[in-house]
Short mmCIF file of C-alpha atoms and ligand atoms in Angstrom, two decimals:
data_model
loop_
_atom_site.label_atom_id
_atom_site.label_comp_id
_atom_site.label_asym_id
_atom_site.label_seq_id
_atom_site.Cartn_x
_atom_site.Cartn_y
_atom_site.Cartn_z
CA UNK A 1 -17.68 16.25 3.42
CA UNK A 2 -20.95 16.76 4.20
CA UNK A 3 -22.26 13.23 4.82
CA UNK A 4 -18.66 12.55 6.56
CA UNK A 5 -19.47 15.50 8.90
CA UNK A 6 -23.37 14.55 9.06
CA UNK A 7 -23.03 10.79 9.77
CA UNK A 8 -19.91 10.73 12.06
CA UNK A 9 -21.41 13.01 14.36
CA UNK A 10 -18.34 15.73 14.28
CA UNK A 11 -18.53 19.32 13.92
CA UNK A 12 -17.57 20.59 11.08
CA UNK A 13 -18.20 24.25 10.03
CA UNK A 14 -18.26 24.09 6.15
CA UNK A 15 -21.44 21.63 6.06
CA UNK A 16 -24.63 22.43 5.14
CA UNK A 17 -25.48 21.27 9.41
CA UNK A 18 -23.10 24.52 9.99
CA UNK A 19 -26.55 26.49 10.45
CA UNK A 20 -26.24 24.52 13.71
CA UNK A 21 -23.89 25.99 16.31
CA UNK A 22 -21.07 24.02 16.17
CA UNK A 23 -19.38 23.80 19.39
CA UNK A 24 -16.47 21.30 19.66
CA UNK A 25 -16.45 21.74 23.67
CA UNK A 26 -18.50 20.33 26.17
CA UNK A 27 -22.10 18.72 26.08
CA UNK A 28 -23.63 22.00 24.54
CA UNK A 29 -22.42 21.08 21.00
CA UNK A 30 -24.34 17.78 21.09
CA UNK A 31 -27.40 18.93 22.52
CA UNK A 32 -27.28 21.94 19.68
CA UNK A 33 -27.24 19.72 16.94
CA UNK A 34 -29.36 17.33 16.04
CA UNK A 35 -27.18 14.23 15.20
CA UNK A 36 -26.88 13.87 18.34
CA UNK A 37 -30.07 12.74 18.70
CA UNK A 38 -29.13 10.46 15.91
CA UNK A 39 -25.52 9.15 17.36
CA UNK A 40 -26.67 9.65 21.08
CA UNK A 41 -23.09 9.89 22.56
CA UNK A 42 -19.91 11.92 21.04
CA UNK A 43 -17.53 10.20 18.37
CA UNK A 44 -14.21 11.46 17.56
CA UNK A 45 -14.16 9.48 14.39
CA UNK A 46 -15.57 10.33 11.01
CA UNK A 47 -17.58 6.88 11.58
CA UNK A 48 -18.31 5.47 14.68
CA UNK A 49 -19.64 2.15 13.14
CA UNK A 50 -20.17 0.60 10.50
CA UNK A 51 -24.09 0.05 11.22
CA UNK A 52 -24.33 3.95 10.81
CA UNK A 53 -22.72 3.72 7.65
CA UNK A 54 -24.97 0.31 6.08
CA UNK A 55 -28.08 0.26 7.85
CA UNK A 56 -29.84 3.81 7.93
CA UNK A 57 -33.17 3.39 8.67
CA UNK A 58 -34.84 6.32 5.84
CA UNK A 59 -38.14 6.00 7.93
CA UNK A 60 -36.26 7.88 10.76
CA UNK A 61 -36.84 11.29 10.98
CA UNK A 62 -33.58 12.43 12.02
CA UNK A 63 -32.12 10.85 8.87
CA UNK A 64 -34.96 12.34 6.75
CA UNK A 65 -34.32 15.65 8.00
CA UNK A 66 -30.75 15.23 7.31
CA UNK A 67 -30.96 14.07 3.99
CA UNK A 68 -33.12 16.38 2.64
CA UNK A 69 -31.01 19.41 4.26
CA UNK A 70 -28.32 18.10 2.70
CA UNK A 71 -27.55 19.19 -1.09
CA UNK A 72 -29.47 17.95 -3.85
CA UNK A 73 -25.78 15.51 -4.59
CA UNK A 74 -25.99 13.78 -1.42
CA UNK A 75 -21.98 13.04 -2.08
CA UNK A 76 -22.24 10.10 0.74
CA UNK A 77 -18.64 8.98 1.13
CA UNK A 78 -18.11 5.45 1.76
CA UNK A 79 -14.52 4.14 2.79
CA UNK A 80 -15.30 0.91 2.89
CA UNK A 81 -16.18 0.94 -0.16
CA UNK A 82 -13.66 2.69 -2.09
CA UNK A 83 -11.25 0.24 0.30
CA UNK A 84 -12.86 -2.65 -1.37
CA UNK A 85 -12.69 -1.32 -4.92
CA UNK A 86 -9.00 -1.03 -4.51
CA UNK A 87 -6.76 -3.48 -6.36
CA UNK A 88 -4.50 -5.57 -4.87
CA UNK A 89 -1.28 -5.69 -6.37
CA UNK A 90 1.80 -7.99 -6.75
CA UNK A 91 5.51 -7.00 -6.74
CA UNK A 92 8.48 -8.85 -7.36
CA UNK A 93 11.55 -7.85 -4.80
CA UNK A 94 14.73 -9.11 -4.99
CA UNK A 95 17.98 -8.82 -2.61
CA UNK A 96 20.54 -8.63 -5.08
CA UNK A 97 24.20 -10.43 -4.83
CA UNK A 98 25.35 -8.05 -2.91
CA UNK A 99 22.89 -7.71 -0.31
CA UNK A 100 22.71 -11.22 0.63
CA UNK A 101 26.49 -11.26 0.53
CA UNK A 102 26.33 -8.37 3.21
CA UNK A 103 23.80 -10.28 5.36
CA UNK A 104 21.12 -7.49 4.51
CA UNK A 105 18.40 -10.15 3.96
CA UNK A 106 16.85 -9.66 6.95
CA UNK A 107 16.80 -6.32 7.19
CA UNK A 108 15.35 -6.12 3.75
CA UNK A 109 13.07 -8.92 4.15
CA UNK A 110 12.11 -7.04 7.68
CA UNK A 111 10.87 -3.35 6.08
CA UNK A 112 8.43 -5.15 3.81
CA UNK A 113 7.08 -6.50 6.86
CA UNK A 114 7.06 -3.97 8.80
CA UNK A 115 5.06 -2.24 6.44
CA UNK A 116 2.17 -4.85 6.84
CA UNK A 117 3.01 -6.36 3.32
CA UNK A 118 2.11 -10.11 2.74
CA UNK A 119 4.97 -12.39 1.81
CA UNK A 120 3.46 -15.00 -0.87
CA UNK A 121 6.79 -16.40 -2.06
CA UNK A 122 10.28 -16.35 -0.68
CA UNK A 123 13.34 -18.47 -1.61
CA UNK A 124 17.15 -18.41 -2.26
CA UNK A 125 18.40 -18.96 -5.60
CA UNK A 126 21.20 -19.15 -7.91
CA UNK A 127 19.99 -16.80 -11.12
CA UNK A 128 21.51 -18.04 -14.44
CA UNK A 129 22.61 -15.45 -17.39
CA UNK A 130 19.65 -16.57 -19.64
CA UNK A 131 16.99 -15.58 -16.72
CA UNK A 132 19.46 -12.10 -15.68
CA UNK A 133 18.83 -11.66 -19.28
CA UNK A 134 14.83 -11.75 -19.78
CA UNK A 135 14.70 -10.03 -16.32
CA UNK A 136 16.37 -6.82 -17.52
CA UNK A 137 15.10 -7.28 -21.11
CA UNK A 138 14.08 -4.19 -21.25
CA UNK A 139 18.10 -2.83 -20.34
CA UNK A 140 19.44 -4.69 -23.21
CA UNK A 141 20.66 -1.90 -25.56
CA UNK A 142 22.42 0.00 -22.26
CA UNK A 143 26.12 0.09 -22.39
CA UNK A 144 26.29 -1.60 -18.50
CA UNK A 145 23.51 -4.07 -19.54
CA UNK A 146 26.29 -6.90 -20.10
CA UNK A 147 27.81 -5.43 -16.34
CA UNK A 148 24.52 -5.67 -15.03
CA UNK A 149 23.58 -9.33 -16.02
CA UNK A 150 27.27 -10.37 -14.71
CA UNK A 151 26.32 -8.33 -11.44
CA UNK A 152 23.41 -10.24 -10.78
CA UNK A 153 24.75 -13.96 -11.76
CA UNK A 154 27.64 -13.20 -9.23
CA UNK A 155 26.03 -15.05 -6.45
CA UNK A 156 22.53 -16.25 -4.80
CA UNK A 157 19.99 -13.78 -4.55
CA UNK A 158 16.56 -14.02 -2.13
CA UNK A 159 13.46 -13.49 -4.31
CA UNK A 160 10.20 -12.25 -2.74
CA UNK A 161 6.76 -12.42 -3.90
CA UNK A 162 5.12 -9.25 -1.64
CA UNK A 163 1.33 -8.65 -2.03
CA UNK A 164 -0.75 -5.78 -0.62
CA UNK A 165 -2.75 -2.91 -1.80
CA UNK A 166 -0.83 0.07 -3.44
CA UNK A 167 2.49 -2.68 -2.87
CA UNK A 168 4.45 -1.86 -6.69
CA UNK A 169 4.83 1.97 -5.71
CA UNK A 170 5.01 1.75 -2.11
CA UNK A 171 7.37 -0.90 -2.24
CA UNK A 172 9.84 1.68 -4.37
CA UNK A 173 9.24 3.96 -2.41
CA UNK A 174 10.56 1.76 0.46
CA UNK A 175 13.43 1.09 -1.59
CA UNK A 176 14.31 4.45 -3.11
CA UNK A 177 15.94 5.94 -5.82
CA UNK A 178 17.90 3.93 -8.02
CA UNK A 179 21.06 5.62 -7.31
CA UNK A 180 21.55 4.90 -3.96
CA UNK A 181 23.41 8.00 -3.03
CA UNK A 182 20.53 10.19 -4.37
CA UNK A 183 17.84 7.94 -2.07
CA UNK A 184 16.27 9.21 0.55
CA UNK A 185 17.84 8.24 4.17
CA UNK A 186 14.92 5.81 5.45
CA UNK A 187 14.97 3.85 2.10
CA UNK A 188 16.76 0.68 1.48
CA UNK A 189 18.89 1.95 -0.72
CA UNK A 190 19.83 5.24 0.64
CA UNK A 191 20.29 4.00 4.13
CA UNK A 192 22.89 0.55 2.64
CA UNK A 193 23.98 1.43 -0.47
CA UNK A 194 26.21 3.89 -1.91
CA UNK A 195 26.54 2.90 -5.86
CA UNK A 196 24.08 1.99 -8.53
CA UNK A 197 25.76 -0.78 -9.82
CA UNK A 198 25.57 -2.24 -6.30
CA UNK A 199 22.30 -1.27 -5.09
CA UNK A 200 21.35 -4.17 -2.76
CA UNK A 201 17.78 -4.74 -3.89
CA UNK A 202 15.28 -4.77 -7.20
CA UNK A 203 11.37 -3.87 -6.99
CA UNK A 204 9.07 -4.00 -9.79
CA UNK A 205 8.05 -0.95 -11.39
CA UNK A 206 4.45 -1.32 -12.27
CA UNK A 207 1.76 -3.97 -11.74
CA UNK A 208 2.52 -5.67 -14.56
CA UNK A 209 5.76 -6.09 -14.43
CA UNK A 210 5.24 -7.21 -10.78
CA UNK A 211 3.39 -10.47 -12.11
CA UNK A 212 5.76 -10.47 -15.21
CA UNK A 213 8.62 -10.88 -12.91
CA UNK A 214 7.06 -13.15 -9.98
CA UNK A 215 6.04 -15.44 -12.97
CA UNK A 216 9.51 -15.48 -14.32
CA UNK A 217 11.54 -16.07 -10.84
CA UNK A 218 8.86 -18.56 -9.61
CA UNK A 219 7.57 -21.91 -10.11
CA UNK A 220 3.99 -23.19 -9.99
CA UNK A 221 3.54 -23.97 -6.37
CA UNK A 222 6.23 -21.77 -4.75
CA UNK A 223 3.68 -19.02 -3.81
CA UNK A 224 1.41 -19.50 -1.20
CA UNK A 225 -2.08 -18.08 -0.77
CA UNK A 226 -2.20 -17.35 3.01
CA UNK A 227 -4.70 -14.91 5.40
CA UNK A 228 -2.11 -12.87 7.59
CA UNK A 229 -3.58 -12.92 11.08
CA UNK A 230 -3.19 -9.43 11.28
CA UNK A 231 -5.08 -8.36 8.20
CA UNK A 232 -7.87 -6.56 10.28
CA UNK A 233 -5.44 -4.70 11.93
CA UNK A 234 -4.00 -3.68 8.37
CA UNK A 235 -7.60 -2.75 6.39
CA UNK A 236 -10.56 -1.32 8.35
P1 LIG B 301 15.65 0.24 -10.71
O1 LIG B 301 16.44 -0.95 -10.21
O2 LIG B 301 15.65 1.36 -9.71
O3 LIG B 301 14.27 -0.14 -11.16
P2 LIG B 301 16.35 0.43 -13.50
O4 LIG B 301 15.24 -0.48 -13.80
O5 LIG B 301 16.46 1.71 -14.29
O6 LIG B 301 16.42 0.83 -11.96
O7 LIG B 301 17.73 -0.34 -13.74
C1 LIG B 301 17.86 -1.68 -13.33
C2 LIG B 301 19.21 -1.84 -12.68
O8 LIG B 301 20.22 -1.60 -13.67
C3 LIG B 301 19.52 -0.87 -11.58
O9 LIG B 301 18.99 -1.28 -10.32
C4 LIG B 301 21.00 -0.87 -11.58
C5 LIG B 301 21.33 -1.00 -13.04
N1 LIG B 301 21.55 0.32 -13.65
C6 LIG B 301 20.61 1.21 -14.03
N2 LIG B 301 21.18 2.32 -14.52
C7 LIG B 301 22.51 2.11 -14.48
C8 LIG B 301 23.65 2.87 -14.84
N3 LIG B 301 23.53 4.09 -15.37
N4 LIG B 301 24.87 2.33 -14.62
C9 LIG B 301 25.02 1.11 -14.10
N5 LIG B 301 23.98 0.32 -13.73
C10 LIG B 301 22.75 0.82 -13.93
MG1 LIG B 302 13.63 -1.28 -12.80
#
């Protein structure tokens, strides 16, 4: 926090700068303290640019001053950098039989989106028994497993291939609880569904099972590697 408050130029009373009069009004509070001398004019973010961030000159004496009142951990935090150290993820989401049949692909199709999720694969297919049946693999000793594979042979689903940051538990939490009448209203399933046995859409539940899955429903060459125009609006 202290580098945060230091190097974005805001006041903040708990840092070691809070020797420094910290008034949030007017020019006083940047003529008080002395990163203003450093950032010149006021910024209401935590960091105004990124050249603040990469490029401190240590010969300055501002910085100097600042470093060495600082603690002896100088705990600089670095978004970008813990952004960039974040793993991308894949997820495997699929509209079921019953939500294509109730023209919910779309919609469905629309909240990934919406998100800022990248689509990498997308196609409608007929599923056969033998691929319902490695799908749910891990269902096979459950009394409604044999229900369950029937369910979702009954007719084409949509398969997606989604791919984002943080996508496998976001993306359940888009879709909700798997009993739609105990999911949240906002989710998928608790604003369209009412049943479990007919709850509209699938989403991986971990990482691995995300490229498990996209490797089972797709072929070599159905996914496409792509740069979303509006990635920089997504990701500082
Ligand atoms: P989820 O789809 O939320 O990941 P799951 O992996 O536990 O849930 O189960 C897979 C699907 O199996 C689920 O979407 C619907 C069906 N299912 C699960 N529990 C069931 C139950 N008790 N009765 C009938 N179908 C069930
Ligand atoms: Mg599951």
């Amino acid at each position: 926090m202290e580098a945060l408050a230091a190097f974005g130029g805001v006041a903040s009373t708990s840092s070691s700068l809070g020797r420094f009069t910290a008034k949030t009004t007017g020019d006083s509070y940047y003529t008080q303290n002395p990163i203003s001398r450093f950032s010149r004019k006021p910024h209401l973010s935590a960091f105004p640019s990124n050249s603040q961030l990469f490029s401190l000159n240590p010969s300055h004496s501002n910085v100097k001053t600042l470093i060495r009142r600082s603690s002896t951990k100088p705990g600089i935090f670095l978004p970008h950098l813990v952004a960039s150290l974040e793993q991308i993820e894949e997820t495997y989401i699929m509209v079921k039989p019953d939500g294509v049949q109730r023209g919910f692909v779309g919609e469905i199709i629309s909240r990934f989106e919406k998100k800022g999720f990248k689509l990498k694969g997308l196609k409608l297919f007929q599923c056969s028994k033998e691929l319902a049946e490695e799908h749910y693999k891990d269902l096979k000793e459950k009394p409604f497993f044999p229900k369950l594979v029937d369910y979702i042979t009954s007719g084409p689903v949509v398969c997606m291939a989604w791919e984002g940051v943080g996508v496998v538990a976001s993306a359940r939490k888009l879709i909700g609880s798997t009993n739609p009448l105990q999911a949240e209203p906002g989710t998928i399933r608790g604003d369209l569904a009412v049943q479990t046995g007919r709850n509209i859409v699938h989403g991986s539940d971990s990482p691995e099972n995300g490229k498990r899955e996209i490797a089972l429903w797709f072929k070599e060459g159905e996914l496409v590697e792509w740069t979303p125009a509006q990635a920089p609006w997504l990701r500082e």
